[in-house]
Coordinates of C-alpha atoms in Angstrom, one line a residue:
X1 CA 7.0 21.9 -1.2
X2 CA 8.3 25.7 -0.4
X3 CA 11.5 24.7 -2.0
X4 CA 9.6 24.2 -5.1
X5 CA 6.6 26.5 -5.0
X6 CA 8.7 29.7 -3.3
X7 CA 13.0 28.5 -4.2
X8 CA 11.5 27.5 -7.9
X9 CA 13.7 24.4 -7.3
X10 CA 12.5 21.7 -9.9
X11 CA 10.7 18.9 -7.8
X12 CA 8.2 15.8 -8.6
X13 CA 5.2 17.8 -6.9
X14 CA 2.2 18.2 -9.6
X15 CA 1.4 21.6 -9.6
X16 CA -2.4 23.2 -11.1
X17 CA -2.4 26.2 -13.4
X18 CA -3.1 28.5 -10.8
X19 CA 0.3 27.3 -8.9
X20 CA -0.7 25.4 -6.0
X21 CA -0.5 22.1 -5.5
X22 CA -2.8 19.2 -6.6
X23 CA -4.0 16.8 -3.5
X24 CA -4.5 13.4 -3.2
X25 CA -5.4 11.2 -0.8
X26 CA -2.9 9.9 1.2
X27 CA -4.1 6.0 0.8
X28 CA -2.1 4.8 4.7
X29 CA -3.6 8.4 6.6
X30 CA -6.8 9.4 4.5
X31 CA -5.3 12.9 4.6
X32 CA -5.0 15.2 1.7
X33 CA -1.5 15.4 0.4
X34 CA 0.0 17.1 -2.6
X35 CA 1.1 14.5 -5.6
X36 CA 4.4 13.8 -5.9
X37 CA 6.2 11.9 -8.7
X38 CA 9.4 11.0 -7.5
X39 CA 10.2 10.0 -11.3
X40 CA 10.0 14.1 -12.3
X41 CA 12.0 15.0 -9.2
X42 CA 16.0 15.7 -10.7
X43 CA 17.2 15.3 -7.0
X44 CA 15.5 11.5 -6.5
X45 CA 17.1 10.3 -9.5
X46 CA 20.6 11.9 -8.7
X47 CA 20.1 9.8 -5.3
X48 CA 19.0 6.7 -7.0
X49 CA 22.1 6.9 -9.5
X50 CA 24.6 7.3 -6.5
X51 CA 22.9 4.7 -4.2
X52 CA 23.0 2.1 -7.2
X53 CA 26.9 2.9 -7.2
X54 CA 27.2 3.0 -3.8
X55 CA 25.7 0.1 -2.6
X56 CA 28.1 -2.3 -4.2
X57 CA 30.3 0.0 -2.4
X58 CA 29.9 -0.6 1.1
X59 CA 31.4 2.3 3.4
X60 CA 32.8 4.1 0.5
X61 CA 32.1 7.5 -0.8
X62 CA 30.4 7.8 -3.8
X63 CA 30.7 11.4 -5.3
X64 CA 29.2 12.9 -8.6
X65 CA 30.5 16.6 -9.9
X66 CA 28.8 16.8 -13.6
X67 CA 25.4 14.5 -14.0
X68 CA 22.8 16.0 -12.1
X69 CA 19.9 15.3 -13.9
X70 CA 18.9 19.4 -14.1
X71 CA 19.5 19.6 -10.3
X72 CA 21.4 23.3 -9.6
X73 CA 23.9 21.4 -7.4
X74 CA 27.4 21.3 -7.4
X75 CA 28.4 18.1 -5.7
X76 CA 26.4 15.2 -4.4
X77 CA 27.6 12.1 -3.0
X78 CA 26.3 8.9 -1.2
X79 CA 27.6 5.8 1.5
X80 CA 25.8 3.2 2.3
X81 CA 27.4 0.2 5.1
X82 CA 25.2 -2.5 3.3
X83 CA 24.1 -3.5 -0.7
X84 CA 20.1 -3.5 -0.2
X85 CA 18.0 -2.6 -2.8
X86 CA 16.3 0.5 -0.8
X87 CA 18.5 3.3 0.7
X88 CA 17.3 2.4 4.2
X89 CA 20.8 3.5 6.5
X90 CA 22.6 5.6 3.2
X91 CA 23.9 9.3 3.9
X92 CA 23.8 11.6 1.1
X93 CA 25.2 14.8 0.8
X94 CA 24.3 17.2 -1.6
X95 CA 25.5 20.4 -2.3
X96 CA 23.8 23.3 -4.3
X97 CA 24.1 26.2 -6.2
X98 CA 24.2 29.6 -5.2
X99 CA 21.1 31.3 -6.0
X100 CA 21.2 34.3 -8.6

C-alpha cells in the first residue's frame, strides 16, 4: 500500500478520489481491507508471465529485461523446483528503477 499511495508505484489497490484506499471486507478475517485487483497490478502479471515460463523449467532461471507490463523495473526473473499451477516454493527477483 505505501509503495503505491507514497512511491506512486502502479499497483492493483482501488483507490477513492480523495486518494485513500477503498475497504472491503476481508471475507476469511471480517476485517476491513483495501481492494486489490491483482489483474491491474503490472508487477503480478510480470510474475505470472515468468512463473508460466519457469515452471516447465524446473531449477532454471527464468529472466526478463524488456516486457514489464509498465512496471519501472529493470530486470525480473523467476525459479521454481516443481511445474504446479500456483507459485507456491518459486523465488523471484525483481529489480527496479532508480527513482527520479
Amino acid at each position: 500500500q505505501k509503495l503505491q499511495k507514497d512511491g506512486h508505484q502502479p499497483l492493483g489497490f482501488t483507490m477513492d478520489g480523495d486518494g485513500n484506499f477503498v475497504k472491503i471486507e476481508d471475507q476469511n478475517t471480517g476485517k476491513m481491507v483495501p481492494k486489490y485487483d491483482h489483474s491491474k497490478c503490472p508487477y503480478a502479471k510480470v510474475h505470472k508471465a515468468l512463473y508460466s515460463r519457469a515452471r516447465h523449467k524446473k531449477e532454471t532461471v527464468v529472466e526478463e529485461w524488456s516486457n514489464f507490463h509498465g512496471a519501472p523495473l529493470l530486470f525480473a526473473s523467476c525459479r521454481s523446483y516443481k511445474d504446479t499451477p500456483e507459485p507456491f516454493g518459486a523465488a523471484f527477483l525483481t529489480i527496479f528503477k532508480k527513482a527520479n
